[in-house]
Amino acid sequence: MAEPTKPQNADGTSTDLFPKQTAFNLGDVVTDAAKTLTEAERAKLQEQNKRMVTPFQALKLEQEARKHWDLFYKRNENRFFKDRHWTTREFGELLAGENPAGSVSSTQGEAPKNENEEKDTKTMLEIGCGVGNLIFPLIEDGHRDYFIYACDLSPRAVELVRKHNLYDERYMKAFTCDITTQEVYDTLAINSLDIVTLIFVLSAIHPEKFPSTVANIYRLLKPGGVVLFRDYGLYDMAQLRFKPGHKIAENFYMRQDGTRSYYFAEDEVSELFREAGFTVMVNSYIHRRTINPKEKIDVPRTFVQGKYRKPEQA
C-alpha cells in the first residue's frame, strides 16, 4: 500500500498519516477523518454533560469491574456475542502459515502437544477472550498451527471457554487475568508471543490504564510481533445514544449493566502505541452502515482498526 501524503499543520510541521485498512465490506469508508456530527448529534453530546457519573460511582465501577463482567457472563453465557468469523479476512496474520515474528511455524493443521514441546510454534494471546468467539472460529477453520493463549478479566467467561467442546489444552490455554496489572506474567514470559489480539477490549478499560496495558503487551511480544486492534471509534452510534447520567469522563461511559465503554479517536490510538515503542503498520477509522431492510435497520457504526509491530531490534 502506498504511503499516504502528509499534510501540514498550521505551524508548518507535518501531520502523521498511516496506511489504511483495506475495506473488506461493501460500503465501508476507511479514512483518517472522524464522523462529521450533525447539529442534532452535537446537541446529544452536550446533553450528556448535564448529569455526569459521580466520582464516587466512577471509583466503585473501577473497583468492581471484574464483578460486573462476571455478572454479564452469568446472565448471557455464550448467547450475547456472535462468533467472529471475519477476523481472518481483515487480519491475515491469523491465517495458518502466516508468521508476523518471522519464526518457523509448525506444519499447518498439526497442533502442538503443549506450549513448550515445539519451540518454533507461533504463539498468540487473545486479550478479553470472553466465551471464545474469536478463538473457536479459528480452530473450526483449521488454523491450529500456533498455540493460543486466551485471557479474560471474568473467571466465569474463562470457565465457559474451558467447557467448550473445542477447548483442548494441547493447543490452547485459557486463564483469568487483569491485563492492566503484572498478573499476566504469572502465565506468560516476556518476549514470548507472536500475535496479540485486542478486539473490542481496550474500550472496557479505564483510560488511565491504557498506557500500562499497551506496555504489558509490548513486553510480552517477541521482536517483530504484532498487535491486531479493533475498537469503538469516536462518535460511534452507541456513544451518541447514551443519556445523561452515564458519562464518566470525556468519551468514557457507563452502560446499564455496570460495564464501561470508551470511544477512540484514530490519532489517539496510534499515539498510544507509538509511545509504547510500536511501529504503526495500519491505523484508520472504519465507517460502516449495518443495514437490514427487512427489519428497517440502518445503523451507522464507527470503529478504529490497526496493526502495530514491535520493532525487530527491540
Short mmCIF file of C-alpha atoms in Angstrom, two decimals:
data_model
loop_
_atom_site.label_atom_id
_atom_site.label_comp_id
_atom_site.label_asym_id
_atom_site.label_seq_id
_atom_site.Cartn_x
_atom_site.Cartn_y
_atom_site.Cartn_z
CA MET A 1 0.00 0.00 0.00
CA ALA A 2 1.39 3.37 -0.99
CA GLU A 3 2.45 5.80 1.71
CA PRO A 4 -0.23 8.49 2.02
CA THR A 5 0.60 12.13 1.64
CA LYS A 6 1.31 14.06 4.80
CA PRO A 7 -0.50 17.39 5.11
CA GLN A 8 0.92 20.33 7.04
CA ASN A 9 -0.25 21.59 10.40
CA ALA A 10 -0.80 25.34 10.85
CA ASP A 11 2.75 25.71 12.17
CA GLY A 12 4.25 24.04 9.12
CA THR A 13 5.05 20.70 10.77
CA SER A 14 3.84 17.51 9.16
CA THR A 15 0.84 15.53 10.38
CA ASP A 16 1.43 11.79 10.56
CA LEU A 17 -0.96 9.73 8.45
CA PHE A 18 -0.69 5.99 8.26
CA PRO A 19 -1.56 3.34 5.66
CA LYS A 20 -5.24 2.48 5.85
CA GLN A 21 -7.03 -0.78 6.45
CA THR A 22 -8.44 -2.34 3.28
CA ALA A 23 -12.22 -2.04 3.04
CA PHE A 24 -13.48 -5.62 3.22
CA ASN A 25 -17.19 -4.84 3.35
CA LEU A 26 -19.19 -3.18 0.61
CA GLY A 27 -19.95 0.38 1.66
CA ASP A 28 -17.17 0.70 4.25
CA VAL A 29 -15.42 4.06 4.28
CA VAL A 30 -11.82 3.75 5.50
CA THR A 31 -10.31 7.11 6.41
CA ASP A 32 -8.39 9.18 8.95
CA ALA A 33 -11.38 11.51 9.35
CA ALA A 34 -13.75 11.28 12.28
CA LYS A 35 -17.50 11.21 11.74
CA THR A 36 -18.95 14.63 10.94
CA LEU A 37 -21.62 15.40 13.50
CA THR A 38 -24.98 16.93 12.71
CA GLU A 39 -26.35 19.69 14.91
CA ALA A 40 -28.72 17.16 16.50
CA GLU A 41 -25.81 14.84 17.32
CA ARG A 42 -23.82 17.68 18.83
CA ALA A 43 -26.82 18.50 20.98
CA LYS A 44 -26.97 14.89 22.19
CA LEU A 45 -23.32 15.04 23.29
CA GLN A 46 -23.93 18.31 25.10
CA GLU A 47 -26.98 16.81 26.81
CA GLN A 48 -24.80 14.01 28.22
CA ASN A 49 -22.80 16.60 30.19
CA LYS A 50 -25.83 17.78 32.16
CA ARG A 51 -25.58 14.87 34.57
CA MET A 52 -22.29 13.01 34.93
CA VAL A 53 -21.40 9.85 36.83
CA THR A 54 -20.20 10.99 40.28
CA PRO A 55 -16.54 10.48 41.26
CA PHE A 56 -17.67 8.05 43.98
CA GLN A 57 -19.69 6.00 41.49
CA ALA A 58 -16.86 6.08 38.94
CA LEU A 59 -14.40 4.74 41.53
CA LYS A 60 -16.82 2.00 42.53
CA LEU A 61 -17.24 0.97 38.88
CA GLU A 62 -13.46 0.68 38.56
CA GLN A 63 -13.14 -1.35 41.75
CA GLU A 64 -15.98 -3.68 40.72
CA ALA A 65 -15.10 -4.07 37.03
CA ARG A 66 -14.43 -7.80 37.38
CA LYS A 67 -17.73 -8.32 39.21
CA HIS A 68 -19.74 -6.52 36.53
CA TRP A 69 -18.22 -8.58 33.71
CA ASP A 70 -18.72 -11.77 35.70
CA LEU A 71 -22.40 -10.88 36.13
CA PHE A 72 -22.61 -10.10 32.40
CA TYR A 73 -21.46 -13.61 31.53
CA LYS A 74 -23.66 -15.14 34.22
CA ARG A 75 -26.70 -13.55 32.56
CA ASN A 76 -25.72 -14.05 28.93
CA GLU A 77 -23.29 -17.02 28.92
CA ASN A 78 -22.46 -17.61 25.23
CA ARG A 79 -25.62 -16.06 23.79
CA PHE A 80 -24.65 -12.39 23.52
CA PHE A 81 -21.69 -12.04 21.13
CA LYS A 82 -21.63 -13.60 17.67
CA ASP A 83 -18.67 -15.72 16.55
CA ARG A 84 -16.07 -13.57 14.79
CA HIS A 85 -15.60 -15.39 11.51
CA TRP A 86 -14.47 -12.10 9.94
CA THR A 87 -11.14 -11.83 11.76
CA THR A 88 -9.02 -13.83 9.28
CA ARG A 89 -10.45 -11.77 6.41
CA GLU A 90 -9.40 -8.47 7.97
CA PHE A 91 -6.33 -9.70 9.87
CA GLY A 92 -4.38 -12.00 7.57
CA GLU A 93 -1.80 -12.57 10.32
CA LEU A 94 -4.27 -15.03 11.89
CA LEU A 95 -4.26 -17.30 8.85
CA ALA A 96 -2.47 -20.61 9.10
CA GLY A 97 1.04 -20.27 7.71
CA GLU A 98 1.36 -16.54 8.30
CA ASN A 99 4.19 -15.62 10.66
CA PRO A 100 4.48 -12.00 11.77
CA ALA A 101 7.51 -12.51 14.00
CA GLY A 102 9.50 -14.35 11.37
CA SER A 103 9.90 -17.65 13.22
CA VAL A 104 9.35 -21.02 11.56
CA SER A 105 5.88 -22.35 12.27
CA SER A 106 4.84 -25.96 12.70
CA THR A 107 3.16 -27.93 9.94
CA GLN A 108 -0.24 -26.47 9.08
CA GLY A 109 -3.06 -28.31 10.83
CA GLU A 110 -0.89 -30.05 13.40
CA ALA A 111 -1.45 -28.98 16.99
CA PRO A 112 1.49 -28.86 19.37
CA LYS A 113 1.17 -31.19 22.36
CA ASN A 114 1.98 -28.32 24.69
CA GLU A 115 3.41 -24.83 24.58
CA ASN A 116 6.96 -25.97 25.27
CA GLU A 117 7.28 -29.03 23.06
CA GLU A 118 7.66 -27.25 19.71
CA LYS A 119 9.73 -24.14 20.24
CA ASP A 120 9.10 -22.86 16.70
CA THR A 121 5.33 -22.93 17.00
CA LYS A 122 3.78 -19.48 16.84
CA THR A 123 2.08 -18.21 19.96
CA MET A 124 -0.96 -15.97 20.13
CA LEU A 125 -2.73 -14.25 23.00
CA GLU A 126 -6.32 -13.09 22.80
CA ILE A 127 -6.92 -10.45 25.46
CA GLY A 128 -10.54 -10.27 26.58
CA CYS A 129 -11.45 -13.66 25.12
CA GLY A 130 -14.98 -13.67 26.51
CA VAL A 131 -16.54 -17.05 25.72
CA GLY A 132 -14.22 -17.75 22.78
CA ASN A 133 -15.98 -16.01 19.89
CA LEU A 134 -12.63 -15.37 18.17
CA ILE A 135 -10.52 -18.39 19.05
CA PHE A 136 -13.04 -21.17 18.38
CA PRO A 137 -13.88 -20.00 14.84
CA LEU A 138 -10.12 -20.02 14.16
CA ILE A 139 -9.92 -23.62 15.29
CA GLU A 140 -13.04 -24.60 13.33
CA ASP A 141 -11.41 -23.14 10.21
CA GLY A 142 -8.29 -25.24 10.75
CA HIS A 143 -5.88 -22.57 11.99
CA ARG A 144 -4.12 -24.77 14.54
CA ASP A 145 -0.51 -24.15 13.66
CA TYR A 146 0.02 -21.92 16.68
CA PHE A 147 -0.57 -22.20 20.39
CA ILE A 148 -3.40 -19.96 21.59
CA TYR A 149 -3.47 -18.27 24.97
CA ALA A 150 -6.77 -16.63 25.90
CA CYS A 151 -7.35 -14.45 28.93
CA ASP A 152 -10.27 -12.53 30.37
CA LEU A 153 -10.97 -10.45 33.46
CA SER A 154 -14.06 -12.57 34.16
CA PRO A 155 -13.48 -16.01 35.75
CA ARG A 156 -16.93 -17.06 34.55
CA ALA A 157 -16.04 -16.28 30.93
CA VAL A 158 -12.84 -18.32 31.21
CA GLU A 159 -14.80 -21.19 32.72
CA LEU A 160 -17.19 -21.12 29.72
CA VAL A 161 -14.20 -21.24 27.35
CA ARG A 162 -12.79 -24.25 29.15
CA LYS A 163 -16.14 -26.05 28.92
CA HIS A 164 -16.39 -25.55 25.14
CA ASN A 165 -16.24 -28.79 23.16
CA LEU A 166 -13.30 -27.45 21.09
CA TYR A 167 -11.21 -26.47 24.10
CA ASP A 168 -8.08 -28.63 24.14
CA GLU A 169 -5.01 -27.81 26.21
CA ARG A 170 -2.78 -29.42 23.61
CA TYR A 171 -3.11 -26.20 21.62
CA MET A 172 -4.65 -23.61 23.93
CA LYS A 173 -4.69 -22.30 27.48
CA ALA A 174 -7.41 -20.06 28.93
CA PHE A 175 -6.74 -18.14 32.12
CA THR A 176 -8.14 -15.30 34.21
CA CYS A 177 -6.10 -12.11 34.13
CA ASP A 178 -6.31 -8.35 34.62
CA ILE A 179 -4.14 -7.23 31.71
CA THR A 180 -3.66 -3.77 33.23
CA THR A 181 -1.55 -5.30 36.03
CA GLN A 182 1.51 -7.56 36.30
CA GLU A 183 -0.77 -10.59 36.72
CA VAL A 184 -0.24 -11.74 33.12
CA TYR A 185 3.42 -12.56 33.84
CA ASP A 186 2.30 -15.38 36.14
CA THR A 187 1.35 -17.25 32.96
CA LEU A 188 3.35 -15.71 30.11
CA ALA A 189 7.00 -14.80 29.74
CA ILE A 190 8.44 -11.59 28.34
CA ASN A 191 9.17 -11.79 24.56
CA SER A 192 7.07 -14.96 24.20
CA LEU A 193 4.23 -14.03 21.80
CA ASP A 194 3.98 -13.61 18.04
CA ILE A 195 0.46 -12.14 17.92
CA VAL A 196 -1.75 -10.32 20.40
CA THR A 197 -5.38 -9.56 19.58
CA LEU A 198 -7.04 -6.60 21.27
CA ILE A 199 -10.51 -6.53 19.74
CA PHE A 200 -13.26 -4.53 21.48
CA VAL A 201 -11.35 -4.85 24.75
CA LEU A 202 -9.31 -1.70 25.42
CA SER A 203 -12.53 0.34 25.43
CA ALA A 204 -13.70 -1.55 28.55
CA ILE A 205 -10.60 -0.45 30.49
CA HIS A 206 -10.23 2.84 32.36
CA PRO A 207 -8.37 5.34 30.11
CA GLU A 208 -5.77 5.93 32.82
CA LYS A 209 -4.74 2.28 32.41
CA PHE A 210 -4.35 2.33 28.62
CA PRO A 211 -0.57 3.00 28.81
CA SER A 212 0.12 0.19 31.29
CA THR A 213 -1.97 -2.21 29.21
CA VAL A 214 -0.13 -1.44 25.98
CA ALA A 215 3.23 -1.53 27.81
CA ASN A 216 2.44 -5.05 29.04
CA ILE A 217 1.59 -6.14 25.51
CA TYR A 218 4.85 -4.68 24.21
CA ARG A 219 6.86 -6.63 26.78
CA LEU A 220 5.03 -9.88 26.03
CA LEU A 221 5.56 -9.74 22.26
CA LYS A 222 8.64 -11.09 20.56
CA PRO A 223 10.60 -8.59 18.46
CA GLY A 224 8.65 -8.39 15.21
CA GLY A 225 5.43 -9.46 16.92
CA VAL A 226 2.14 -7.77 16.01
CA VAL A 227 -0.90 -6.39 17.82
CA LEU A 228 -4.21 -6.67 15.95
CA PHE A 229 -6.61 -3.98 17.16
CA ARG A 230 -10.23 -3.02 16.65
CA ASP A 231 -12.44 -0.96 18.94
CA TYR A 232 -15.20 1.63 19.06
CA GLY A 233 -14.44 4.86 17.25
CA LEU A 234 -15.24 8.42 18.20
CA TYR A 235 -18.91 9.36 17.72
CA ASP A 236 -19.97 5.79 17.07
CA MET A 237 -23.73 5.34 17.15
CA ALA A 238 -23.51 3.71 20.59
CA GLN A 239 -21.74 6.79 22.03
CA LEU A 240 -24.42 9.13 20.75
CA ARG A 241 -27.18 7.04 22.32
CA PHE A 242 -26.05 7.47 25.93
CA LYS A 243 -28.40 9.52 28.09
CA PRO A 244 -27.40 11.93 30.87
CA GLY A 245 -26.14 10.09 33.94
CA HIS A 246 -23.94 7.66 32.01
CA LYS A 247 -20.90 9.75 31.10
CA ILE A 248 -17.87 9.12 33.34
CA ALA A 249 -15.32 11.27 31.52
CA GLU A 250 -14.61 12.51 28.00
CA ASN A 251 -15.59 9.70 25.58
CA PHE A 252 -15.94 7.23 28.50
CA TYR A 253 -19.34 5.88 29.57
CA MET A 254 -21.14 3.52 31.92
CA ARG A 255 -23.63 1.04 30.47
CA GLN A 256 -26.80 -0.02 32.28
CA ASP A 257 -25.17 -3.26 33.46
CA GLY A 258 -22.18 -1.51 35.04
CA THR A 259 -19.70 -2.35 32.28
CA ARG A 260 -17.98 0.60 30.60
CA SER A 261 -17.05 1.72 27.12
CA TYR A 262 -14.57 4.22 25.70
CA TYR A 263 -14.72 5.69 22.16
CA PHE A 264 -11.36 6.26 20.47
CA ALA A 265 -10.04 8.89 18.11
CA GLU A 266 -7.81 7.38 15.44
CA ASP A 267 -4.78 9.55 16.23
CA GLU A 268 -5.21 8.79 19.93
CA VAL A 269 -4.76 5.07 19.26
CA SER A 270 -1.72 5.49 17.03
CA GLU A 271 -0.07 7.78 19.59
CA LEU A 272 -0.77 5.33 22.40
CA PHE A 273 1.03 2.51 20.60
CA ARG A 274 3.86 4.70 19.32
CA GLU A 275 4.60 5.95 22.83
CA ALA A 276 4.90 2.33 23.97
CA GLY A 277 7.52 1.68 21.27
CA PHE A 278 5.41 0.14 18.50
CA THR A 279 5.66 0.88 14.79
CA VAL A 280 2.27 1.66 13.26
CA MET A 281 1.59 -0.62 10.28
CA VAL A 282 -2.06 0.30 9.66
CA ASN A 283 -4.30 2.75 11.52
CA SER A 284 -7.70 4.02 10.40
CA TYR A 285 -11.31 4.77 11.12
CA ILE A 286 -13.80 2.38 9.54
CA HIS A 287 -17.21 3.96 8.95
CA ARG A 288 -19.76 1.25 8.35
CA ARG A 289 -23.52 1.04 7.95
CA THR A 290 -25.29 -2.03 9.33
CA ILE A 291 -28.34 -2.40 7.10
CA ASN A 292 -31.24 -4.86 7.40
CA PRO A 293 -34.02 -3.76 5.01
CA LYS A 294 -36.43 -6.43 6.26
CA GLU A 295 -36.30 -5.03 9.81
CA LYS A 296 -35.84 -1.44 8.59
CA ILE A 297 -32.49 -1.14 10.34
CA ASP A 298 -29.83 1.28 9.10
CA VAL A 299 -27.24 1.83 11.82
CA PRO A 300 -24.04 3.85 11.28
CA ARG A 301 -21.04 2.40 13.14
CA THR A 302 -17.55 3.78 13.61
CA PHE A 303 -14.54 1.67 14.55
CA VAL A 304 -10.81 2.25 14.83
CA GLN A 305 -8.74 -0.57 13.40
CA GLY A 306 -5.00 -1.00 13.34
CA LYS A 307 -1.92 -3.21 13.37
CA TYR A 308 1.15 -2.33 15.41
CA ARG A 309 4.52 -4.09 15.26
CA LYS A 310 7.19 -4.39 17.92
CA PRO A 311 10.49 -3.48 16.21
CA GLU A 312 12.83 -6.34 15.33
CA GLN A 313 15.65 -4.71 17.28
CA ALA A 314 13.57 -4.10 20.42
#
